[in-house]
mmCIF file of C-alpha atoms in Angstrom:
data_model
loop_
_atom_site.group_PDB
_atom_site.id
_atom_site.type_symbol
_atom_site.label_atom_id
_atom_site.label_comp_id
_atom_site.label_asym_id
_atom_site.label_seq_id
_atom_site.Cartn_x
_atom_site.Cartn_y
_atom_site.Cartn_z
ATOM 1 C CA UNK A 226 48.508 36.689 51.517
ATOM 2 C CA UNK A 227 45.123 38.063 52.106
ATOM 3 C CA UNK A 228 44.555 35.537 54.850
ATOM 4 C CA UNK A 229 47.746 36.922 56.531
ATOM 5 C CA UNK A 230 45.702 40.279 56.098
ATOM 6 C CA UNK A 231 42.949 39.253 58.269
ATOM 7 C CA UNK A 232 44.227 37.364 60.700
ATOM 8 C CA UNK A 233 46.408 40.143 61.635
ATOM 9 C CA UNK A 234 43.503 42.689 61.737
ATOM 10 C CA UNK A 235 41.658 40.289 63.752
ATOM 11 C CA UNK A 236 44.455 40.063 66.070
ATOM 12 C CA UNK A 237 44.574 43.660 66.293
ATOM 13 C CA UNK A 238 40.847 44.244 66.938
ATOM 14 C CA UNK A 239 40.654 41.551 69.372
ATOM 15 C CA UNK A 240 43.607 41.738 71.306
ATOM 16 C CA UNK A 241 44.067 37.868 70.693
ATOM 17 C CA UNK A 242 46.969 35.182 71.664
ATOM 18 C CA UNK A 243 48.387 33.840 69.019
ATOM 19 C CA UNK A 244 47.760 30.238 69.849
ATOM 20 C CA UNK A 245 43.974 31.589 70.641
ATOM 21 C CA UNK A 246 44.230 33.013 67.222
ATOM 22 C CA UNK A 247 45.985 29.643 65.359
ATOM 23 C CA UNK A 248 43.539 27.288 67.200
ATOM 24 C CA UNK A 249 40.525 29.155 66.797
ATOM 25 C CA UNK A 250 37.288 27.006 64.971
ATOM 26 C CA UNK A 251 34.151 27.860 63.037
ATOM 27 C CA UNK A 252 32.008 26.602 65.977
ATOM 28 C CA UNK A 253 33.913 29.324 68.168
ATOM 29 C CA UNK A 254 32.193 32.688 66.018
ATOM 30 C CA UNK A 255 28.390 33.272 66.902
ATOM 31 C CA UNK A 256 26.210 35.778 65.327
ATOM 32 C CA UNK A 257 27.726 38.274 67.995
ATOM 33 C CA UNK A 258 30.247 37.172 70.007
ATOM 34 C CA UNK A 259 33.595 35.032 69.517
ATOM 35 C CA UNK A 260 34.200 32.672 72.039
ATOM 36 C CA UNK A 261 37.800 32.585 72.767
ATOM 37 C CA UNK A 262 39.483 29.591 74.448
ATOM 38 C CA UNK A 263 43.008 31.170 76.580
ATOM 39 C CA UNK A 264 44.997 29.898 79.238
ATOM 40 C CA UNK A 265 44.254 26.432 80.489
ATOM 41 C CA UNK A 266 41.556 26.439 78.669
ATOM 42 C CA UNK A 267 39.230 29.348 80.174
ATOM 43 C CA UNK A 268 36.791 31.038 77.972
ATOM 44 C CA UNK A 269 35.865 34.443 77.551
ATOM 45 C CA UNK A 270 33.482 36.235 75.140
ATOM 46 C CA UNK A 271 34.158 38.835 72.940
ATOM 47 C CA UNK A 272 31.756 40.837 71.084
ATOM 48 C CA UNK A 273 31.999 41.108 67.425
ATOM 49 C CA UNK A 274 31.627 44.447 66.202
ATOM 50 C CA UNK A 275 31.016 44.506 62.006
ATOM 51 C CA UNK A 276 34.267 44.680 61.153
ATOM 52 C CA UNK A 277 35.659 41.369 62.734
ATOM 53 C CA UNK A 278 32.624 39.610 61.245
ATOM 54 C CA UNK A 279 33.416 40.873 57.716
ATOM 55 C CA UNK A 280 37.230 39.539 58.221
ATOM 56 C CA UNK A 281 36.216 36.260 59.661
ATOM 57 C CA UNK A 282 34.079 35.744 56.344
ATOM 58 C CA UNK A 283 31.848 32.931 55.601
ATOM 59 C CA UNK A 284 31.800 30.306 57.951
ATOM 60 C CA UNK A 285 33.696 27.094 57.293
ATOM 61 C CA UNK A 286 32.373 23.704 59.029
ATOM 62 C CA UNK A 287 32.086 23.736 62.651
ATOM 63 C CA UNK A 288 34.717 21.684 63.281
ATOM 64 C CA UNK A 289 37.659 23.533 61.061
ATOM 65 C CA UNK A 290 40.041 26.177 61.955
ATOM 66 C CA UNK A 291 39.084 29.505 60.695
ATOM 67 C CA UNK A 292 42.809 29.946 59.608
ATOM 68 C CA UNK A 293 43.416 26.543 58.029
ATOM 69 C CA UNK A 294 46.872 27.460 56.764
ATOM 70 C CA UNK A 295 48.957 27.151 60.200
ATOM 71 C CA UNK A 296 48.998 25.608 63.223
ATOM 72 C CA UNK A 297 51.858 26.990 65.209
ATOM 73 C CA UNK A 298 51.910 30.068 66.757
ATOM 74 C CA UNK A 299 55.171 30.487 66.147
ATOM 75 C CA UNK A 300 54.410 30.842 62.184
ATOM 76 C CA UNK A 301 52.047 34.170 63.159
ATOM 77 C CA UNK A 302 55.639 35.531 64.676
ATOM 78 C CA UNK A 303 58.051 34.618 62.053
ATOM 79 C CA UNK A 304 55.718 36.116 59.211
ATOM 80 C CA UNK A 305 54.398 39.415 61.376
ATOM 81 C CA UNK A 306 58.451 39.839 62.178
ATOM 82 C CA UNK A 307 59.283 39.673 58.210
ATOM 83 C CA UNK A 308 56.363 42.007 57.228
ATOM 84 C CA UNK A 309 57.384 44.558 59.991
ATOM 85 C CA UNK A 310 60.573 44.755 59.130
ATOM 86 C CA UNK A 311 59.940 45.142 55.463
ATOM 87 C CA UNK A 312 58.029 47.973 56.820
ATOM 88 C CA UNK A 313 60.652 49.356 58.177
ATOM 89 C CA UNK A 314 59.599 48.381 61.799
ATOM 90 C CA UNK A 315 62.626 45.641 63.103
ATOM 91 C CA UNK A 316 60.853 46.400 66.601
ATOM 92 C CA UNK A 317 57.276 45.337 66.530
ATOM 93 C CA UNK A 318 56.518 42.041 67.434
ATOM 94 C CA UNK A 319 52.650 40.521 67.218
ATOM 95 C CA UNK A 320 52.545 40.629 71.147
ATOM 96 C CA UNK A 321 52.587 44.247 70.984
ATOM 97 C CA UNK A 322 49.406 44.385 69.265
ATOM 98 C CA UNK A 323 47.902 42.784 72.698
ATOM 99 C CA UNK A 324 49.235 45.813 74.517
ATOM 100 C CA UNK A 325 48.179 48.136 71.804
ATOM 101 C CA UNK A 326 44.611 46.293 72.229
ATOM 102 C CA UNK A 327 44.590 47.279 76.063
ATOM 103 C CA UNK A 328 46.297 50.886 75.463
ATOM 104 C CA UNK A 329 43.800 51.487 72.820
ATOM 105 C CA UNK A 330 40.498 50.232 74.982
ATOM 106 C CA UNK A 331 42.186 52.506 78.143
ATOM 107 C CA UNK A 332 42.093 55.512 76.098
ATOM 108 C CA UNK A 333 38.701 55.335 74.976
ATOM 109 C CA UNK A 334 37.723 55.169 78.924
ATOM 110 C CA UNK A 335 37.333 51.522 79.634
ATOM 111 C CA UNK A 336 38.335 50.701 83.190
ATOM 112 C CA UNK A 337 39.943 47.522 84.287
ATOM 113 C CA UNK A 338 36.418 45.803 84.906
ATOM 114 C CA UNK A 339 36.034 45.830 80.879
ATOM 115 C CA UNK A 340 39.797 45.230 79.674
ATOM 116 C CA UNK A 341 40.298 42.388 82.032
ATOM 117 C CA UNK A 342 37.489 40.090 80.490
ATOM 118 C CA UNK A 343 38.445 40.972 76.840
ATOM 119 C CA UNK A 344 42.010 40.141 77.471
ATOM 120 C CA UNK A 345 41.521 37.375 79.376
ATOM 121 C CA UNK A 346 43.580 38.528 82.599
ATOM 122 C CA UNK A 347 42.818 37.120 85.869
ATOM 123 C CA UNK A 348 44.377 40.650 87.905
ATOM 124 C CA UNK A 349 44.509 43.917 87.702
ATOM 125 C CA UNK A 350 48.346 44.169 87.975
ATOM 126 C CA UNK A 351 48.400 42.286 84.452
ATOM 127 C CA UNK A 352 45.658 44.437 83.032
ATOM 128 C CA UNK A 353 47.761 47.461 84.088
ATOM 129 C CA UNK A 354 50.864 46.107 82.765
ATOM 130 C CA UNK A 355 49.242 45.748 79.500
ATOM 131 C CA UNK A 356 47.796 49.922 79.485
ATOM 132 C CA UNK A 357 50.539 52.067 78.039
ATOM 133 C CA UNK A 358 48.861 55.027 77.714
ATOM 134 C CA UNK A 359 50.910 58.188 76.204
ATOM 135 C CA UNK A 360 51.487 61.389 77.533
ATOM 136 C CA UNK A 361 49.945 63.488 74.934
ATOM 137 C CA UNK A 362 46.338 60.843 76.183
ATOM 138 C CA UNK A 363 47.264 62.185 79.989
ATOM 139 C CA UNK A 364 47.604 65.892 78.952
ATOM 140 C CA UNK A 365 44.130 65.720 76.708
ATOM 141 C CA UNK A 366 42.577 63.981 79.580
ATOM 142 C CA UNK A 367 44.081 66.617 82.437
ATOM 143 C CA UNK A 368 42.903 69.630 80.363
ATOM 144 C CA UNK A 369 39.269 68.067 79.710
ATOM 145 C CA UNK A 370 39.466 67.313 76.150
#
């Protein structure tokens, strides 16, 4: 259960896949920066910030998965789906996290230049579709807050 716990907060701080986050290995975490493997195989960087280092924990061997208990992505969905609606939350699926990632970097100010790389998006149309920002963020923003 408590590895549930952490991968999902790492999912949420990083603004993972969930294959990049089912496939990801020991040799993959630096001091201070993860080195995530997307799409056909592209790498990005991502710096780890305190908090993602605590979750990852002590390193394993270099070679083995720092979530040992799954292999499919398709496990991260069916247990996120059963937690959220035990919540109380039948709508919330672990892909909105990613957007939630990208609204949540938008709103502190980070332009497309900075959300692209820690996505992993190639344009800016899919770094925009990503950005949801809300309307009480616009209003704060138009009267200088």
């Amino acid at each position: 259960r408590e590895d549930w716990r952490r991968a999902f907060r790492i999912y949420f701080l990083t603004g993972m896949r969930r294959r990049e986050l089912v496939r990801m290995k020991w040799n993959q975490v630096g001091e201070d920066t993860l080195v995530i493997i997307g799409k056909g195989g592209r790498v990005r960087y991502f710096p780890l910030s305190e908090e993602i280092r605590a979750l990852l924990g002590d390193p394993g061997k270099p070679e083995g998965y720092v979530f040992p208990l799954w292999r499919d992505a398709n496990t991260i969905t069916r247990r996120f789906r059963k937690a959220a609606v035990d919540a109380g939350f039948p709508d919330v699926s672990p892909h909105k996290l990613r957007h939630s990632f990208a609204t949540r970097l938008a709103m502190a100010g980070l332009g497309e230049d900075v959300r692209m790389p820690l996505m992993g998006h190639s344009t800016k149309a899919m770094a925009a579709h990503y950005t949801h920002v809300t309307q009480e963020h616009l209003r704060s923003a138009l009267e200088g807050k």
